[in-house]
Tab-separated table of C-alpha atoms and ligand atoms in Angstrom:
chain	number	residue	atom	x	y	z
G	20	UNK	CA	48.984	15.278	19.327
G	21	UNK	CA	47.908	12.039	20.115
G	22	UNK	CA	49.435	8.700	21.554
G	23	UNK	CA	49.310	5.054	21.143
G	24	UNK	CA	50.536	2.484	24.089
G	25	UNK	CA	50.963	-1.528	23.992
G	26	UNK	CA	47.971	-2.501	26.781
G	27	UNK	CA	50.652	-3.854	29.393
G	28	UNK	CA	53.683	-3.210	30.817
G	29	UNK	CA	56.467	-4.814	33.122
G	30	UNK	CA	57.674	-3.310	36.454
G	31	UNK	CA	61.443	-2.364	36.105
G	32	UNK	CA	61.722	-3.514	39.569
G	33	UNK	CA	60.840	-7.166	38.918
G	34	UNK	CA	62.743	-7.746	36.311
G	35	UNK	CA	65.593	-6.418	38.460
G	36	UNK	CA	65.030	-9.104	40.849
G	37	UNK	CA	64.435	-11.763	37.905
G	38	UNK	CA	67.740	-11.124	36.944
G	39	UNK	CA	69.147	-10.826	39.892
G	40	UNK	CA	70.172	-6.901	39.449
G	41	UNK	CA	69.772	-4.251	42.457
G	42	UNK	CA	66.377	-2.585	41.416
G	43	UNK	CA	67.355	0.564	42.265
G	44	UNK	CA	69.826	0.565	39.537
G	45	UNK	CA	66.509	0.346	37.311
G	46	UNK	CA	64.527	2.246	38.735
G	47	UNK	CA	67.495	5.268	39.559
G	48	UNK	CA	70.415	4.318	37.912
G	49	UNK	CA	68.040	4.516	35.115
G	50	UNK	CA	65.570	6.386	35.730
G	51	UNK	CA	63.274	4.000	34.660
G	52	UNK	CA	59.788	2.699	36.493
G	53	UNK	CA	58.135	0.140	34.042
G	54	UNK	CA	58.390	-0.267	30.283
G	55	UNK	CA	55.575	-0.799	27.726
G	56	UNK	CA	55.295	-4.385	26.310
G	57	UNK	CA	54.259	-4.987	22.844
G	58	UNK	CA	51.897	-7.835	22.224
G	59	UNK	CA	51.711	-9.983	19.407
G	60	UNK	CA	49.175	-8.223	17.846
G	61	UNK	CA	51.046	-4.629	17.902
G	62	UNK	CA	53.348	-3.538	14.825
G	63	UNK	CA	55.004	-0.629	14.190
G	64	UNK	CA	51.691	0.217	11.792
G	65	UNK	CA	49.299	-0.478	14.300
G	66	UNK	CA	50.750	1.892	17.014
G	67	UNK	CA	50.935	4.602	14.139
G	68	UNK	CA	47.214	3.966	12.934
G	69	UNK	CA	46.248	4.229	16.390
G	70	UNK	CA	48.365	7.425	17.319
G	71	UNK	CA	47.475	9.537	14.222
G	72	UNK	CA	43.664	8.348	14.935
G	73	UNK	CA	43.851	9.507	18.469
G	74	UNK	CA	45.409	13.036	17.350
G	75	UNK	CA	42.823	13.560	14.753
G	76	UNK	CA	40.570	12.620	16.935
G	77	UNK	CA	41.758	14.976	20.133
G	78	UNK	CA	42.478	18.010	17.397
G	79	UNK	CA	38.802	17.290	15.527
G	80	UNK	CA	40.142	17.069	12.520
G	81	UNK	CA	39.263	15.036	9.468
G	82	UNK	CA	41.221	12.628	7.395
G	83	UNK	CA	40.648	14.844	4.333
G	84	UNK	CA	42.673	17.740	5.514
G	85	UNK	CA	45.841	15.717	5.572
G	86	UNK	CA	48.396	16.335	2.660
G	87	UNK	CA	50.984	14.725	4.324
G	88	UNK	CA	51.959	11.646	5.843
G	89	UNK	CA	55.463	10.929	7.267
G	90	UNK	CA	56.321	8.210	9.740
G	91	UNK	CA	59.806	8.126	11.459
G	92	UNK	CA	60.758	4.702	12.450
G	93	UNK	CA	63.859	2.467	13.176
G	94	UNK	CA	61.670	-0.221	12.825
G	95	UNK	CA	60.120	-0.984	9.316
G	96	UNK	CA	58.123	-3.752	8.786
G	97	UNK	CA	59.249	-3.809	4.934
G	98	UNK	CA	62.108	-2.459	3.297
G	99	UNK	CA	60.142	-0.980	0.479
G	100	UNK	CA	56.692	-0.332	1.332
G	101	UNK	CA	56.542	2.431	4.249
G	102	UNK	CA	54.864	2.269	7.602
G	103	UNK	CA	52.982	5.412	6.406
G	104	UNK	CA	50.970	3.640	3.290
G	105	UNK	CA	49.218	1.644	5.851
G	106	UNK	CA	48.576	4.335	7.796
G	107	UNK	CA	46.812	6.236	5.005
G	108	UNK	CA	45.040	3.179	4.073
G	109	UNK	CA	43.530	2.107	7.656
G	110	UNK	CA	42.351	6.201	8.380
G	111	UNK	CA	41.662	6.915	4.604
G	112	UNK	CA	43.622	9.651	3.736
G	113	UNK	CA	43.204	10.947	0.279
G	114	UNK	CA	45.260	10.082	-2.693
G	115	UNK	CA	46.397	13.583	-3.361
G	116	UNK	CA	48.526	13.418	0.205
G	117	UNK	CA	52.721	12.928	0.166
G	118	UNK	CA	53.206	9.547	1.908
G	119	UNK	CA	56.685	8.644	2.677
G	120	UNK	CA	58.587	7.141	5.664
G	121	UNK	CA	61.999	8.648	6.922
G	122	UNK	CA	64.824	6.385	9.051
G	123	UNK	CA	67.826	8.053	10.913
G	124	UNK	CA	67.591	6.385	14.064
G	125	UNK	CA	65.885	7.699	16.892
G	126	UNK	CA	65.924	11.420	14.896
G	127	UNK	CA	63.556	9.971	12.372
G	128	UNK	CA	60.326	11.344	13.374
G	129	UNK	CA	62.142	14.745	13.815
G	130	UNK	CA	63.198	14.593	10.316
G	131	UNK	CA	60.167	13.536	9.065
G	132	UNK	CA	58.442	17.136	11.876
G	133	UNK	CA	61.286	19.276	9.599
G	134	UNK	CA	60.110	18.124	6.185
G	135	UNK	CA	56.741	18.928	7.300
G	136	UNK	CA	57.796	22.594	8.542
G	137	UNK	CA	59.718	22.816	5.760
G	138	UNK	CA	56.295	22.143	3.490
G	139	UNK	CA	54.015	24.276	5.138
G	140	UNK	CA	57.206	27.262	5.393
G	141	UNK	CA	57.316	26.933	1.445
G	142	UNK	CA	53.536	27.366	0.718
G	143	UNK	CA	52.772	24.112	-0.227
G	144	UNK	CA	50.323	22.633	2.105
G	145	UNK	CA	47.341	25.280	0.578
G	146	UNK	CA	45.623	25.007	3.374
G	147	UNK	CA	46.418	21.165	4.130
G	148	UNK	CA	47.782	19.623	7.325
G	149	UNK	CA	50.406	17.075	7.828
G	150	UNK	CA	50.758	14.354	10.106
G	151	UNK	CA	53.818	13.256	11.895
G	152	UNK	CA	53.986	10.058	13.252
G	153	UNK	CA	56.869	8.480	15.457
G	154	UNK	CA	56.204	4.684	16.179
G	155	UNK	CA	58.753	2.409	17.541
G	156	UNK	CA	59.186	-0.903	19.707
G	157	UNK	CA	62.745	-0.878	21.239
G	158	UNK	CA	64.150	-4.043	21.830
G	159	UNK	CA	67.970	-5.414	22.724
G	160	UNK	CA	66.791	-8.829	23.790
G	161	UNK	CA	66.413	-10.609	27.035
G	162	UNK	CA	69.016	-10.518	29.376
G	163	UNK	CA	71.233	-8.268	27.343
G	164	UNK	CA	72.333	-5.068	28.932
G	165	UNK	CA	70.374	-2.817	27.009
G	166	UNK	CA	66.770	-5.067	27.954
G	167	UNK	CA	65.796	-2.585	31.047
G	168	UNK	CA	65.735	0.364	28.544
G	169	UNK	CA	62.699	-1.393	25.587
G	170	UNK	CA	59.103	-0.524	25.359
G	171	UNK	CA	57.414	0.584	22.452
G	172	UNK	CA	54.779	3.265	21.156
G	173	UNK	CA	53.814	5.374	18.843
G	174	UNK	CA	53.021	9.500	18.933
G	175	UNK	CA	51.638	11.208	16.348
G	176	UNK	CA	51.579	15.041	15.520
G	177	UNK	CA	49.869	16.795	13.473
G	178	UNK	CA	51.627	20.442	11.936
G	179	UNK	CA	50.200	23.271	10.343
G	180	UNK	CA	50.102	26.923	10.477
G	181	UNK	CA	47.595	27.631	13.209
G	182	UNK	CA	49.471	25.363	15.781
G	183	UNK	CA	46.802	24.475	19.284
G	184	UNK	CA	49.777	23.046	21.082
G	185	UNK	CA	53.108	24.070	20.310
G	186	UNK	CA	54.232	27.101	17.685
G	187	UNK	CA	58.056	25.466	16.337
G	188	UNK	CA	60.253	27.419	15.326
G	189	UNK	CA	61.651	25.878	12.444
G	190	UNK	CA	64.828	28.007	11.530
G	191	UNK	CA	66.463	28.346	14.791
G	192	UNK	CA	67.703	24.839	15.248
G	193	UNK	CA	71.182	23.526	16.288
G	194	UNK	CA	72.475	20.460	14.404
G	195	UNK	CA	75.268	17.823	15.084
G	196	UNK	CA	75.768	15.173	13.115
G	197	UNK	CA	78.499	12.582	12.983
G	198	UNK	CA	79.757	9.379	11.441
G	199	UNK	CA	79.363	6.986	14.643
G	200	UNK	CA	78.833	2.978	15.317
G	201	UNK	CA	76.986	3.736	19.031
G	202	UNK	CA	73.584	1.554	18.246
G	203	UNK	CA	72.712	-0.014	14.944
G	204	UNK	CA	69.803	-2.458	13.776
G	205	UNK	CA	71.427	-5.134	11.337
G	206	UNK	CA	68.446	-6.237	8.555
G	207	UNK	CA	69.403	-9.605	9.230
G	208	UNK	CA	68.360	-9.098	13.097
G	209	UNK	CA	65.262	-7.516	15.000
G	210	UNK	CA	67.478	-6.976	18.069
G	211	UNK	CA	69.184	-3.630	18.017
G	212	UNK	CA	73.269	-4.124	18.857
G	213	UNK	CA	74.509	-0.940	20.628
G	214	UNK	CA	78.243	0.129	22.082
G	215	UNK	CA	76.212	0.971	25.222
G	216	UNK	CA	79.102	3.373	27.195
G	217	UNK	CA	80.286	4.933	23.729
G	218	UNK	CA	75.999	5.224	22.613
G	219	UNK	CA	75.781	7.665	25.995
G	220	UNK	CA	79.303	9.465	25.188
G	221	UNK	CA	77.773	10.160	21.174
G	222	UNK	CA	74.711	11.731	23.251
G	223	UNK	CA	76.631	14.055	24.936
G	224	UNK	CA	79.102	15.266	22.072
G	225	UNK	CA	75.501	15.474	20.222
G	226	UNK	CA	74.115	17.899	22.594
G	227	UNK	CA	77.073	19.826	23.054
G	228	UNK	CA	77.602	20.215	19.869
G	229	UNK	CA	73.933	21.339	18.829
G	230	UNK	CA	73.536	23.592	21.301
G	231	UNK	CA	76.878	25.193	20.234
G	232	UNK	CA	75.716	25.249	16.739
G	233	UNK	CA	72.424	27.207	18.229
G	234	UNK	CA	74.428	29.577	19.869
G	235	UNK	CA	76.319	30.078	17.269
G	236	UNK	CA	73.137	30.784	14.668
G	237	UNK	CA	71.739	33.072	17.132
G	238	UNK	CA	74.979	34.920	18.628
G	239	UNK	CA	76.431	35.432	21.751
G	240	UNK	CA	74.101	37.451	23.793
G	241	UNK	CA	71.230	35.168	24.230
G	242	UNK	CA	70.693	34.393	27.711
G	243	UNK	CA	71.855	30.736	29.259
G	244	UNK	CA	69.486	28.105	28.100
G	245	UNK	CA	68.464	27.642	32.069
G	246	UNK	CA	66.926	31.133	32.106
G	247	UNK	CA	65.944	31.391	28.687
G	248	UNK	CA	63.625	28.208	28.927
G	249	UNK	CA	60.613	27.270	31.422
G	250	UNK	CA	60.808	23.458	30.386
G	251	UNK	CA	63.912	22.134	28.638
G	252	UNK	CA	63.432	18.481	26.477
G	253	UNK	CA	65.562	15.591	25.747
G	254	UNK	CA	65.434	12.365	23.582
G	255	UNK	CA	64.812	9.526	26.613
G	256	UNK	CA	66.177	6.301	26.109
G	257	UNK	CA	66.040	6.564	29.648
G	258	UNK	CA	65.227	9.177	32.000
G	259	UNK	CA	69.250	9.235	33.771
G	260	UNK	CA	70.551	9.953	30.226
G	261	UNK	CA	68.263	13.226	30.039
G	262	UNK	CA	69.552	14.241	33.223
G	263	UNK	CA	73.097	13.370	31.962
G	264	UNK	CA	72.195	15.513	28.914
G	265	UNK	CA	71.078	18.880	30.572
G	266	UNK	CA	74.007	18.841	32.905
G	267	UNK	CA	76.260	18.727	29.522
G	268	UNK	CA	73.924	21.203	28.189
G	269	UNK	CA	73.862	24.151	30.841
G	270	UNK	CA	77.627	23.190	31.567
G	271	UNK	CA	78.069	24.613	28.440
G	272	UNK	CA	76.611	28.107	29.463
G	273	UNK	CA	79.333	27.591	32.589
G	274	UNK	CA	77.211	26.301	35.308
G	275	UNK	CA	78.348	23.342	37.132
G	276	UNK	CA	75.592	22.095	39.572
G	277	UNK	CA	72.533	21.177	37.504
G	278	UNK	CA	70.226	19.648	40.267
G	279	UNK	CA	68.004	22.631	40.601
G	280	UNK	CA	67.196	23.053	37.113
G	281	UNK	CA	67.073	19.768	36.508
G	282	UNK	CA	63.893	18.972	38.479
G	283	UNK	CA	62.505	22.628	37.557
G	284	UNK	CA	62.554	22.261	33.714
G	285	UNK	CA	63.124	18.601	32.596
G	286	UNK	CA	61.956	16.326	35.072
G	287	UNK	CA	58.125	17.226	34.704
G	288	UNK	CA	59.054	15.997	30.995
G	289	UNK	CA	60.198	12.729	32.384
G	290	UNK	CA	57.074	10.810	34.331
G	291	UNK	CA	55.290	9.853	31.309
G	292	UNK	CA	58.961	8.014	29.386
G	293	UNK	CA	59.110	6.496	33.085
G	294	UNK	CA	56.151	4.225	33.194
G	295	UNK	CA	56.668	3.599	29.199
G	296	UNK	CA	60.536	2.815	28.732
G	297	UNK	CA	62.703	4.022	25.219
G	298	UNK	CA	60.424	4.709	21.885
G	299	UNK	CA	63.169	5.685	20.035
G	300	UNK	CA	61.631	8.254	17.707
G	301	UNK	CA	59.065	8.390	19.668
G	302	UNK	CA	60.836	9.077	22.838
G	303	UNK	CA	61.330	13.304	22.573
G	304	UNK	CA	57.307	13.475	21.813
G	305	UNK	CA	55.987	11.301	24.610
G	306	UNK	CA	58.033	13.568	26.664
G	307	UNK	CA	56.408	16.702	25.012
G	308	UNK	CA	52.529	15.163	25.572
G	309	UNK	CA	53.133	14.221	29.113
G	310	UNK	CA	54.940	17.808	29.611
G	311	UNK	CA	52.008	19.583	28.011
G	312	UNK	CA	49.361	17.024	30.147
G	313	UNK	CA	50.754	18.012	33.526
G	314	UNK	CA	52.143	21.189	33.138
G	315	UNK	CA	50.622	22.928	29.884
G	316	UNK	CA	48.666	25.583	31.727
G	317	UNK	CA	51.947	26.552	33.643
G	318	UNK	CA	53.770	27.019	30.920
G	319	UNK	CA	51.488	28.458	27.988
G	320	UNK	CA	53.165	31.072	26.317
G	321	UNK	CA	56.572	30.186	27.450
G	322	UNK	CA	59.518	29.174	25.452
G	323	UNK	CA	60.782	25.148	25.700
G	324	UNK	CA	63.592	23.873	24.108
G	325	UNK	CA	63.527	20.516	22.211
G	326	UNK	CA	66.590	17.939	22.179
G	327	UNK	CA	66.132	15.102	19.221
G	328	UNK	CA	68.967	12.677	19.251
G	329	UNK	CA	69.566	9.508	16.832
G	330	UNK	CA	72.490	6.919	16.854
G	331	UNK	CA	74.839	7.332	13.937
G	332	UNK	CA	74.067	9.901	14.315
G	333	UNK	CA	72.247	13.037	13.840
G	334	UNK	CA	70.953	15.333	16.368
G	335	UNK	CA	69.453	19.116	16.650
G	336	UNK	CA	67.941	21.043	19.698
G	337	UNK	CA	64.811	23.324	18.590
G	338	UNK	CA	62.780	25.728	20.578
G	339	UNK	CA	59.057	26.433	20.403
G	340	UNK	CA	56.631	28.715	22.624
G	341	UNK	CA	53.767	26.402	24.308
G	342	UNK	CA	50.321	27.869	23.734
G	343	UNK	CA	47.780	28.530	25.402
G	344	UNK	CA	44.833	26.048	26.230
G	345	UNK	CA	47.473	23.152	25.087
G	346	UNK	CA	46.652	21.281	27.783
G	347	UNK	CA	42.732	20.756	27.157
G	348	UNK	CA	42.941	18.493	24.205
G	349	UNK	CA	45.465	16.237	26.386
G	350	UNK	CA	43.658	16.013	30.193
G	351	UNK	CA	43.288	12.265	30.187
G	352	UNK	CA	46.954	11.277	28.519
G	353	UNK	CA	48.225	9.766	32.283
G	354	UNK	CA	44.795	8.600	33.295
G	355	UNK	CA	44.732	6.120	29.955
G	356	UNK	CA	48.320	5.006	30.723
G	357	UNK	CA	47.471	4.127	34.229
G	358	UNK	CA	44.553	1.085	32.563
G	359	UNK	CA	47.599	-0.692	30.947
G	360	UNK	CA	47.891	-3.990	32.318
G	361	UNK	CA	50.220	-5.566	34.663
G	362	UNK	CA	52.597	-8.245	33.636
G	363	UNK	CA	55.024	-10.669	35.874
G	364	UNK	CA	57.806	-10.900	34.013
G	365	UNK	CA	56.819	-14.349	32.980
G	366	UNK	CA	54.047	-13.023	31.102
G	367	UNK	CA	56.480	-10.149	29.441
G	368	UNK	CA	58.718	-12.858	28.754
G	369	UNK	CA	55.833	-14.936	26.745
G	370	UNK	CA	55.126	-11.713	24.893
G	371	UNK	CA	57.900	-11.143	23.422
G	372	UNK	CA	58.849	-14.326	22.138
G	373	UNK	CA	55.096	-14.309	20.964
G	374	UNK	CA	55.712	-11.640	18.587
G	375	UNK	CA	58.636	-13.522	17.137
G	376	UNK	CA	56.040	-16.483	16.449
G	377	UNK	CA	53.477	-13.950	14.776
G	378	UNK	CA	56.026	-12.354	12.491
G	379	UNK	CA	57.364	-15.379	11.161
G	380	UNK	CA	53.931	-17.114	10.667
G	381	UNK	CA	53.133	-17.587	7.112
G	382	UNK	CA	49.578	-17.598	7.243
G	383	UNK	CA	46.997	-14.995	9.521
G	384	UNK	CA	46.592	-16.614	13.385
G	385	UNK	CA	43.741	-16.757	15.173
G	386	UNK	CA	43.269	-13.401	16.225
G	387	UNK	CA	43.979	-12.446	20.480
G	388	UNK	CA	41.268	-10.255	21.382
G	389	UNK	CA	43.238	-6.692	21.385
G	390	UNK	CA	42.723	-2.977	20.353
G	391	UNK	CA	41.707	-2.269	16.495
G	392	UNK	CA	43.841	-2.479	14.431
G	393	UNK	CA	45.491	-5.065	14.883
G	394	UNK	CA	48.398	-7.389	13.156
G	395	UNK	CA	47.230	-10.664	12.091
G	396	UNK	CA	50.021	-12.613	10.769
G	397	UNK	CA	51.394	-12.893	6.881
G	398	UNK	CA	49.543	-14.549	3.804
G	399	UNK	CA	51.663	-14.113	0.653
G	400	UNK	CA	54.049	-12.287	1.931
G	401	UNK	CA	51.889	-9.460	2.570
G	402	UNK	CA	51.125	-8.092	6.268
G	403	UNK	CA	47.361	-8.439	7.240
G	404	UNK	CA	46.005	-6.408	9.474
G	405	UNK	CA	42.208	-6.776	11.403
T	11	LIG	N1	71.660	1.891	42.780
T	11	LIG	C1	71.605	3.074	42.090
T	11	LIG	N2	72.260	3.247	40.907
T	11	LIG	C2	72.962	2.207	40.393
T	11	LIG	C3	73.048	0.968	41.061
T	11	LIG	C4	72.360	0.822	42.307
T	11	LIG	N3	72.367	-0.312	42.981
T	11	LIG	N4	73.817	0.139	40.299
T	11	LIG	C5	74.202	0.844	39.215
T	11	LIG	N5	73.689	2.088	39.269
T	11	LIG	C6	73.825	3.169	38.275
T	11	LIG	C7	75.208	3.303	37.683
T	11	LIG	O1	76.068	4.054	38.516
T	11	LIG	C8	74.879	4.003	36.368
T	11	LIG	O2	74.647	5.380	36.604
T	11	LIG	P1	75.690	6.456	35.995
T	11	LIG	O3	75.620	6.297	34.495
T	11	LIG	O4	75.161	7.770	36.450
T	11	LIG	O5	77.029	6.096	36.541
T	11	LIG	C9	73.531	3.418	35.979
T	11	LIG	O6	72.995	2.824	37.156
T	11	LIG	C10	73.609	2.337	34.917
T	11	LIG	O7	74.572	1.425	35.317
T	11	LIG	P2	75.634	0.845	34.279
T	11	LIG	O8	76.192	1.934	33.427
T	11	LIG	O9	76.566	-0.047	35.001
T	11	LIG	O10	74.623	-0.035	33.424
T	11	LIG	P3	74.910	-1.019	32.221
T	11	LIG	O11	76.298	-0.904	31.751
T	11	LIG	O12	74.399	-2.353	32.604
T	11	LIG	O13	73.946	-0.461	31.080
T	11	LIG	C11	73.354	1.142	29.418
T	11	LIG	C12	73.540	0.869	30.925
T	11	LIG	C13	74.713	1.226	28.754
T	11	LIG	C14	72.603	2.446	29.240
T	11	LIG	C15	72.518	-0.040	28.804
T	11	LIG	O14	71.246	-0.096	29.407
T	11	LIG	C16	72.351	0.073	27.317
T	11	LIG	O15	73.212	-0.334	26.535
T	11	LIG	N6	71.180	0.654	26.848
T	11	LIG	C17	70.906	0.841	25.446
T	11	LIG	C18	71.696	1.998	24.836
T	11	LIG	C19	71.187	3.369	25.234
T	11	LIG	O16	70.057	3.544	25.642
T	11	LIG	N7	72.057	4.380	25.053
T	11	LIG	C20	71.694	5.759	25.329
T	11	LIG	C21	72.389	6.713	24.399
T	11	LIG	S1	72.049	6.292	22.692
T	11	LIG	C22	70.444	6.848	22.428
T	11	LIG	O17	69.925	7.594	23.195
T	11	LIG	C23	69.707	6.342	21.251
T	11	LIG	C24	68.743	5.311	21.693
T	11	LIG	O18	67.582	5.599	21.991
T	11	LIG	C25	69.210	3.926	21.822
């Protein structure tokens, strides 16, 4: 696995006080510390190149054993040509690879992890890997409701059948999936609109209703999820709603206080989505590299169990056994995210409507001096990057 962060964030705190809000209900009615702020320069593509080069780069692996390239996102930068073509084109990956991009909300990158499974279950890879990348920027808008729960980021994965992190079990999955208008992205508008009370309700009938479908695929005499798990994973818009999630979850196996195994198995999963804010696909994953950064050596060779939720909605709770020595490719991951950069909320402010101004511009701007790559404006309707 490997990760890609804007270089700055925003305290939740302050912008509680800019807008006049209690911070606590940020930072625990949330759940949420600080959120990642995109800069003008940063894209959807640009997190993804630099995730999938940081994973290659952790695992040690070359361009030229990739075969296939899928990146989940909610938030294309074209409606026909996919996040992933640029992504082969800034790391080189050969022509003979499967390149596609998949959308279902925040479950896109999971679909796009499935397809790959699904590949390497069937044979196909011959000995090729794929690469999963999630890359997102949330965003509602300033001053809307929904504003305290943005960032942005991108993780990628890569999948194949001698797995250095996680081993996936790709059969035993519970699905929901339902016909719902929770959160949506109109391709007229970059702000997402969202129900917000009903978008938290979906979540839970989601998780109930995957986990149910789990128990059902795997029969009645499994043990409650509490016991059967040492680390238990949920799709973060923000870290309350994961704690809202598990409680649905093990009420489900009958148990009605969920403190205790709440801060046991999900809230190591938690501190990295609380200095970094919603991802949307990326969300589950960032969980999963800060889990296995902190805790991998604790739990190597233990079972976790995976919750993947997206508005509209489709869902599906996995399980996969952590092993061992997961943690030594990812010892730095909360060192790097401590060198992001502050902003006052002026400054977050100027960034965002800065982005606005760079996607609109016709022609390449003068470049800000930034990570590589990065997104330079638009010349003939055609996205440069530098
Ligand atoms: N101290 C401590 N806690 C406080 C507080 C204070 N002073 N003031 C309020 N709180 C608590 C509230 O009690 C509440 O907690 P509970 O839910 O446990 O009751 C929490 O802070 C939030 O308060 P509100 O519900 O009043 O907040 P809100 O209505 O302003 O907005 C929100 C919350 C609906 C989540 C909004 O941020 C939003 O619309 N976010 C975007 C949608 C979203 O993330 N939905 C999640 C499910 S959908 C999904 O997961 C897909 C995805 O990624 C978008």
């Amino acid at each position: 696995m490997g990760f890609a962060l804007p270089n700055a964030y925003v305290a939740l705190s302050d912008l509680a006080a800019a807008r006049g809000v209690a911070p606590e209900k940020y930072t625990e009615g949330l759940g949420t510390l600080a959120m990642a702020v995109p800069g003008p320069d940063d894209d959807t593509v640009t997190l993804a190149t630099r995730a999938a080069a940081d994973a290659l780069a952790r695992g040690g692996i070359s361009p030229d054993e990739i075969g296939f390239v899928v990146v989940g996102t909610e938030t294309a930068v074209d409606h026909s040509k996919p996040v992933a073509s640029f992504v082969q084109g800034h790391l080189g990956i050969p022509t003979g690879a499967r390149v596609f991009e998949t959308k279902h909300a925040c479950y896109g990158g999971t679909a796009g992890l499935f397809s790959a499974l699904d590949w390497i279950d069937a044979g196909r890879a011959r000995g090729k890997k794929a690469l999963v990348i999630c890359s997102d920027i949330a965003r509602y808008g300033l001053g809307t409701p929904g504003e305290p729960t943005q960032g942005g980021g991108a993780v990628a994965m890569i999948v194949s059948e001698s797995p250095r992190l996680v081993r996936l079990d790709g059969a035993s999955t519970g699905r929901y999936s339902k016909d719902v208008f929770d959160f949506w992205r109109p391709l007229d508008s970059k702000d997402a609109k969202v129900d917000g009370r009903y978008s938290v309700e979906c979540y839970l009938d989601a998780v109930r209703g995957a986990y149910s479908a789990l128990r059902g695929l795997e029969g009645a005499s499994e043990r409650p999820a509490s016991a059967r798990f040492a680390a238990m994973l949920y799709h973060v818009p923000y870290g309350k709603m994961a704690r809202k999630a598990h409680a649905a979850l093990v009420e489900s196996d009958g148990e009605t206080d969920s403190t205790a195994t709440f801060s046991r198995l999900v809230a190591p999963g938690l501190r990295l989505p609380s200095v970094v804010g919603n991802v949307y696909t990326a969300s589950l994953y960032l969980s999963l590299l800060g889990l296995l950064s902190s805790d991998g050596e604790r739990l190597a060779g233990q079972a976790i169990s995976l919750f993947s939720y997206g508005s509209g909605s489709c869902s599906e709770l996995f399980t996969g056994e952590v092993v061992p020595g997961a943690h030594e490719s990812l010892r730095d991951v909360f060192e790097l995210v401590a060198r992001r950069e502050k902003l006052d909320v002026a400054g977050y402010e100027a960034r965002f409507r800065a982005r606005d101004i760079r996607e609109l511009a016709k022609t390449p701007l003068e470049s800000m001096p930034s990570t590589t790559p990065h997104f330079h404006g638009i010349r003939d309707d055609k996205r440069v990057y530098a």
